[in-house]
């Protein structure tokens, strides 16, 4: 899964794809490099990111989605994912040709939120009606609170339990089990050590039976291990995570540097 951020403020590539022409160019590059799925995000999710609102998110997203439809003749197997936690945005995106919804709040679990989460209540019924693949990512809180919610006594057991709970809620809303991908949400309400623990014991999450998606690309925990403050210089650290994640059961890797990681993925899978 190749990342296309149509945002001015994403942590590693903000501003690089902020017009439909640039996003289309990036989509072509990622497909040439071997991406199977393109993940479009129009709202940064990094800690401290400002919420732009559904109208602005759609204003960024829809022209790009429309432009990407022109790639389908050349790339009939192309899958377009939209990274959004807002149901109205997801609905408009699906109507405009998106194939997947990637919901970073899909597996949200915040003890003192009124409904036990900050999930958009309309999202799950939409996904049930659409029948599309749905990435249910573990997170807690939102961009402004997530860092303070990284409190676990056993991060792997708790992330698994919270994903199980979120999955039960999704199934009760009519989502079918085959639509659901699990994602441990690397960097979302997790410290460096907690991210590393999740990756060391990823097979415990894979054992639950949902295909696993992981998104380690260029993230802060890799910078912390390597002492590398520049996100774009974290490719080799990302590659190491990807190889080990495949060995431990990951099915989909969400990355910025598709070319090198396709090599890593093919080699790791062959081994
Ligand atoms: N990480 C980011 C965004 N979306 N979706 C899933 N399923 N898994 C992830 O790990 C994940 C995600 C954060 O990375 P990025 O898109 O590069 O940055 P930003 O949120 O600042 O746009």
Coordinates of N, CA and C and ligand atoms in Angstrom, one line a residue, residues 1 3-7 9-14 39 41-47 49 81 83-84 102-104 135-138 143 182-188 213-219 254-256, ligand 1:
X1 N 0.9 -1.2 0.0 CA 0.0 0.0 0.0 C 0.9 1.2 0.0
X3 N 1.5 5.3 0.1 CA 0.9 6.5 0.8 C 0.9 7.7 -0.2
X4 N -0.3 8.3 -0.3 CA -0.3 9.6 -1.0 C -1.0 10.6 -0.1
X5 N -0.2 11.5 0.5 CA -0.8 12.4 1.5 C -1.1 13.7 0.7
X6 N -2.4 14.1 0.6 CA -2.8 15.3 0.0 C -3.0 16.4 1.0
X7 N -1.9 16.6 1.8 CA -2.0 17.5 3.0 C -0.8 18.4 2.9
X9 N 0.6 19.2 5.8 CA 1.2 19.1 7.1 C 1.5 17.7 7.6
X10 N 1.6 16.7 6.7 CA 1.9 15.3 7.1 C 3.3 15.3 7.6
X11 N 3.6 14.4 8.5 CA 4.9 14.5 9.2 C 6.1 14.3 8.3
X12 N 6.0 13.5 7.2 CA 7.2 13.2 6.4 C 7.1 13.7 5.0
X13 N 5.9 14.0 4.5 CA 5.8 14.3 3.1 C 4.8 15.4 2.9
X14 N 4.5 16.2 3.9 CA 3.5 17.2 3.8 C 3.8 18.2 2.6
X39 N -3.2 4.6 -1.0 CA -3.9 5.1 0.2 C -3.9 6.7 0.2
X41 N -4.7 10.2 1.8 CA -5.1 10.9 3.0 C -5.2 12.4 2.8
X42 N -6.3 13.0 3.3 CA -6.4 14.4 3.2 C -6.5 15.1 4.5
X43 N -6.2 14.3 5.6 CA -6.2 14.9 7.0 C -5.0 14.3 7.7
X44 N -4.0 15.0 8.1 CA -2.9 14.5 8.8 C -3.4 13.9 10.1
X45 N -2.8 12.8 10.6 CA -3.2 12.1 11.8 C -2.0 12.2 12.8
X46 N -1.0 12.9 12.5 CA 0.2 12.9 13.4 C -0.2 13.6 14.7
X47 N 0.5 13.3 15.8 CA 0.2 14.0 17.0 C 0.3 15.5 16.9
X49 N -1.7 17.3 15.0 CA -2.3 17.8 13.7 C -3.6 18.5 13.9
X81 N -7.6 3.3 -1.7 CA -8.0 3.4 -0.3 C -8.1 4.8 0.1
X83 N -8.0 7.2 3.5 CA -7.6 7.3 4.9 C -8.4 8.4 5.5
X84 N -9.6 8.0 6.1 CA -10.4 9.0 6.8 C -11.1 8.3 8.0
X102 N -9.8 3.2 5.0 CA -8.7 3.0 6.0 C -9.0 4.0 7.2
X103 N -9.5 3.4 8.3 CA -10.0 4.2 9.4 C -9.1 4.2 10.6
X104 N -8.3 5.2 10.8 CA -7.4 5.2 11.9 C -8.1 5.3 13.3
X135 N -10.0 -1.1 6.9 CA -8.9 -1.2 7.8 C -9.3 -0.6 9.2
X136 N -9.3 -1.5 10.2 CA -9.7 -1.2 11.5 C -8.4 -1.0 12.3
X137 N -8.0 0.2 12.5 CA -6.7 0.5 13.1 C -6.8 0.8 14.6
X138 N -5.9 0.2 15.4 CA -6.0 0.5 16.9 C -5.5 1.9 17.1
X143 N -5.5 13.3 17.8 CA -4.2 13.8 17.6 C -3.7 14.6 18.8
X182 N -6.9 -5.9 10.3 CA -6.5 -5.3 11.6 C -5.2 -4.6 11.4
X183 N -5.0 -3.5 12.2 CA -3.8 -2.7 12.2 C -3.4 -2.3 13.6
X184 N -2.2 -2.6 14.1 CA -1.9 -2.3 15.5 C -1.8 -0.8 15.7
X185 N -1.7 0.0 14.6 CA -1.6 1.5 14.8 C -0.3 1.9 15.4
X186 N 0.8 1.6 14.7 CA 2.1 2.0 15.2 C 2.2 3.5 15.3
X187 N 2.6 4.0 16.5 CA 2.8 5.4 16.7 C 1.5 6.1 17.1
X188 N 0.4 5.4 17.2 CA -0.9 6.0 17.6 C -1.1 5.6 19.1
X213 N -2.5 -5.3 8.6 CA -1.8 -4.3 7.9 C -0.9 -3.5 8.9
X214 N 0.3 -3.2 8.5 CA 1.2 -2.4 9.4 C 1.7 -1.2 8.7
X215 N 1.8 -0.1 9.4 CA 2.3 1.2 8.8 C 3.4 1.8 9.6
X216 N 4.6 1.2 9.4 CA 5.8 1.7 10.2 C 6.5 2.9 9.5
X217 N 6.1 3.2 8.3 CA 7.0 4.0 7.4 C 7.4 5.3 8.0
X218 N 8.8 5.4 8.1 CA 9.4 6.6 8.5 C 9.1 7.1 9.9
X219 N 8.4 6.3 10.7 CA 7.8 6.8 11.9 C 8.9 7.1 13.0
X254 N 1.9 -0.5 4.7 CA 1.6 0.8 4.3 C 2.8 1.7 4.3
X255 N 3.4 2.0 3.2 CA 4.7 2.7 3.1 C 4.7 3.9 2.1
X256 N 5.7 4.8 2.3 CA 5.9 5.9 1.4 C 6.8 5.4 0.3
Ligands
LIG1 N1 -0.2 5.9 9.8 C1 -0.5 7.1 9.4 C2 -1.6 7.5 8.7 N2 -2.6 6.5 8.4 N3 -3.3 4.3 8.5 C3 -3.1 3.0 8.9 N4 -4.0 2.0 8.6 N5 -1.9 2.6 9.6 C4 -1.0 3.5 10.0 O1 0.0 3.2 10.6 C5 -1.2 4.9 9.6 C6 -2.3 5.2 8.8 C7 0.5 8.2 9.7 O2 1.4 8.3 8.7 P1 1.4 9.4 7.5 O3 0.2 9.2 6.6 O4 2.7 9.3 6.7 O5 1.4 10.8 8.2 P2 0.2 11.9 8.5 O6 -0.8 11.2 9.4 O7 1.0 13.0 9.2 O8 -0.4 12.3 7.2

